[in-house]
Amino acid sequence: LNALAGRRVGDPQNHPVVPWVLDFTVDPALPVAPEAEGWRDLAKTKYRLKKGDEMLDFTFNGPVPHHITECLSELTFYIYMARRVPVETLTRHVRAQHEPKEDPV
C-alpha cells in the first residue's frame, strides 16, 4: 500500500504509514485465520473504536482545529528518527543546538 502511494522509507515528506490492523487481543505471532479474533474493524477509525461515536461527533461539532492535519510533519519525522539521522540534519530541521538528552529513547 505504501509503495503504491509513492511512500519511501527515510523520505521525510513521503514516509510510510503503517495502519494498525490488529486489535492486540490475540498474540500476533500465533497463526490465525483472517476471520479469527484479533483483527481490527477497518470500517471504523481507531479514534471511533476507542472513544466512540458520541465523542467523535462532539469533536467535529467544535471549531476547526489549529494543528497540522498531516500524519507527521517533517519536524515530527526528524524528531522520531533522531537516533538514525546525522546530527547535521537534526540541527538543520529540529533545533540549531542539538541536545542528545532530548532525543526520544
mmCIF file of C-alpha atoms in Angstrom:
data_model
loop_
_atom_site.group_PDB
_atom_site.id
_atom_site.type_symbol
_atom_site.label_atom_id
_atom_site.label_comp_id
_atom_site.label_asym_id
_atom_site.label_seq_id
_atom_site.Cartn_x
_atom_site.Cartn_y
_atom_site.Cartn_z
ATOM 1 C CA LEU A 1 0.000 0.000 0.000
ATOM 2 C CA ASN A 2 2.798 2.408 0.910
ATOM 3 C CA ALA A 3 4.756 1.578 -2.264
ATOM 4 C CA LEU A 4 1.695 2.168 -4.450
ATOM 5 C CA ALA A 5 1.178 5.531 -2.758
ATOM 6 C CA GLY A 6 4.768 6.557 -3.557
ATOM 7 C CA ARG A 7 5.896 6.423 0.065
ATOM 8 C CA ARG A 8 9.532 5.567 0.790
ATOM 9 C CA VAL A 9 11.385 4.692 3.987
ATOM 10 C CA GLY A 10 13.641 7.562 5.030
ATOM 11 C CA ASP A 11 11.799 10.211 2.993
ATOM 12 C CA PRO A 12 10.535 12.829 5.473
ATOM 13 C CA GLN A 13 7.962 14.185 3.018
ATOM 14 C CA ASN A 14 6.576 10.790 1.913
ATOM 15 C CA HIS A 15 7.280 8.460 4.816
ATOM 16 C CA PRO A 16 5.353 5.164 5.044
ATOM 17 C CA VAL A 17 2.190 4.999 7.092
ATOM 18 C CA VAL A 18 1.602 1.748 8.968
ATOM 19 C CA PRO A 19 -2.088 1.121 9.572
ATOM 20 C CA TRP A 20 -2.987 -0.788 12.711
ATOM 21 C CA VAL A 21 -4.777 -3.945 11.562
ATOM 22 C CA LEU A 22 -4.595 -5.868 14.835
ATOM 23 C CA ASP A 23 -6.593 -5.078 17.952
ATOM 24 C CA PHE A 24 -3.931 -6.719 20.181
ATOM 25 C CA THR A 25 -6.402 -9.080 21.878
ATOM 26 C CA VAL A 26 -4.524 -12.055 20.392
ATOM 27 C CA ASP A 27 -0.768 -12.609 20.153
ATOM 28 C CA PRO A 28 0.142 -11.551 16.569
ATOM 29 C CA ALA A 29 2.797 -14.291 16.409
ATOM 30 C CA LEU A 30 0.137 -17.006 16.603
ATOM 31 C CA PRO A 31 -1.210 -18.304 13.282
ATOM 32 C CA VAL A 32 -4.831 -17.150 12.939
ATOM 33 C CA ALA A 33 -7.385 -17.180 10.158
ATOM 34 C CA PRO A 34 -8.482 -13.790 8.725
ATOM 35 C CA GLU A 35 -11.938 -14.180 10.272
ATOM 36 C CA ALA A 36 -10.486 -15.026 13.706
ATOM 37 C CA GLU A 37 -10.347 -12.772 16.760
ATOM 38 C CA GLY A 38 -7.635 -10.145 16.921
ATOM 39 C CA TRP A 39 -8.224 -8.236 13.687
ATOM 40 C CA ARG A 40 -9.308 -4.596 13.976
ATOM 41 C CA ASP A 41 -12.532 -3.426 12.324
ATOM 42 C CA LEU A 42 -11.126 -1.371 9.432
ATOM 43 C CA ALA A 43 -14.564 0.096 8.677
ATOM 44 C CA LYS A 44 -14.096 2.398 11.700
ATOM 45 C CA THR A 45 -11.238 4.721 12.612
ATOM 46 C CA LYS A 46 -9.059 3.998 15.646
ATOM 47 C CA TYR A 47 -10.494 7.123 17.287
ATOM 48 C CA ARG A 48 -14.071 5.949 16.735
ATOM 49 C CA LEU A 49 -13.257 2.496 18.124
ATOM 50 C CA LYS A 50 -11.520 3.932 21.196
ATOM 51 C CA LYS A 51 -13.673 6.972 22.024
ATOM 52 C CA GLY A 52 -16.995 6.118 20.394
ATOM 53 C CA ASP A 53 -19.375 7.881 18.038
ATOM 54 C CA GLU A 54 -20.592 10.431 20.579
ATOM 55 C CA MET A 55 -17.092 11.773 21.308
ATOM 56 C CA LEU A 56 -16.213 11.850 17.608
ATOM 57 C CA ASP A 57 -19.356 13.853 16.818
ATOM 58 C CA PHE A 58 -18.626 16.222 19.731
ATOM 59 C CA THR A 59 -15.072 16.795 18.442
ATOM 60 C CA PHE A 60 -16.191 17.751 14.950
ATOM 61 C CA ASN A 61 -19.032 20.000 16.120
ATOM 62 C CA GLY A 62 -16.491 22.410 17.626
ATOM 63 C CA PRO A 63 -14.209 24.965 15.938
ATOM 64 C CA VAL A 64 -11.729 23.945 13.253
ATOM 65 C CA PRO A 65 -8.562 22.606 14.933
ATOM 66 C CA HIS A 66 -5.394 24.664 14.620
ATOM 67 C CA HIS A 67 -2.955 21.762 14.489
ATOM 68 C CA ILE A 68 -1.366 20.214 11.403
ATOM 69 C CA THR A 69 -3.681 17.686 9.790
ATOM 70 C CA GLU A 70 -0.914 15.603 8.165
ATOM 71 C CA CYS A 71 0.093 12.270 9.671
ATOM 72 C CA LEU A 72 3.540 13.584 10.579
ATOM 73 C CA SER A 73 5.163 16.880 9.760
ATOM 74 C CA GLU A 74 8.766 16.951 8.597
ATOM 75 C CA LEU A 75 9.762 18.176 12.080
ATOM 76 C CA THR A 76 7.972 15.254 13.734
ATOM 77 C CA PHE A 77 9.619 12.827 11.316
ATOM 78 C CA TYR A 78 13.110 14.036 12.243
ATOM 79 C CA ILE A 79 12.347 14.013 15.971
ATOM 80 C CA TYR A 80 11.045 10.454 15.666
ATOM 81 C CA MET A 81 14.120 9.394 13.645
ATOM 82 C CA ALA A 82 16.564 11.418 15.798
ATOM 83 C CA ARG A 83 18.826 8.492 16.624
ATOM 84 C CA ARG A 84 19.078 7.389 12.978
ATOM 85 C CA VAL A 85 19.811 10.627 11.105
ATOM 86 C CA PRO A 86 23.052 12.647 11.183
ATOM 87 C CA VAL A 87 23.394 15.428 13.760
ATOM 88 C CA GLU A 88 23.817 17.948 10.924
ATOM 89 C CA THR A 89 20.347 17.051 9.657
ATOM 90 C CA LEU A 90 18.856 17.416 13.139
ATOM 91 C CA THR A 91 20.412 20.854 13.643
ATOM 92 C CA ARG A 92 19.010 21.952 10.290
ATOM 93 C CA HIS A 93 15.445 20.651 10.796
ATOM 94 C CA VAL A 94 14.815 20.306 14.554
ATOM 95 C CA ARG A 95 16.873 22.798 16.551
ATOM 96 C CA ALA A 96 20.081 24.735 15.974
ATOM 97 C CA GLN A 97 21.699 23.496 19.192
ATOM 98 C CA HIS A 98 21.487 19.690 19.302
ATOM 99 C CA GLU A 99 20.824 18.221 22.759
ATOM 100 C CA PRO A 100 21.159 14.391 22.675
ATOM 101 C CA LYS A 101 19.410 14.067 26.054
ATOM 102 C CA GLU A 102 16.240 15.467 24.428
ATOM 103 C CA ASP A 103 16.133 12.814 21.684
ATOM 104 C CA PRO A 104 13.405 10.184 22.081
ATOM 105 C CA VAL A 105 14.559 6.897 23.544
#
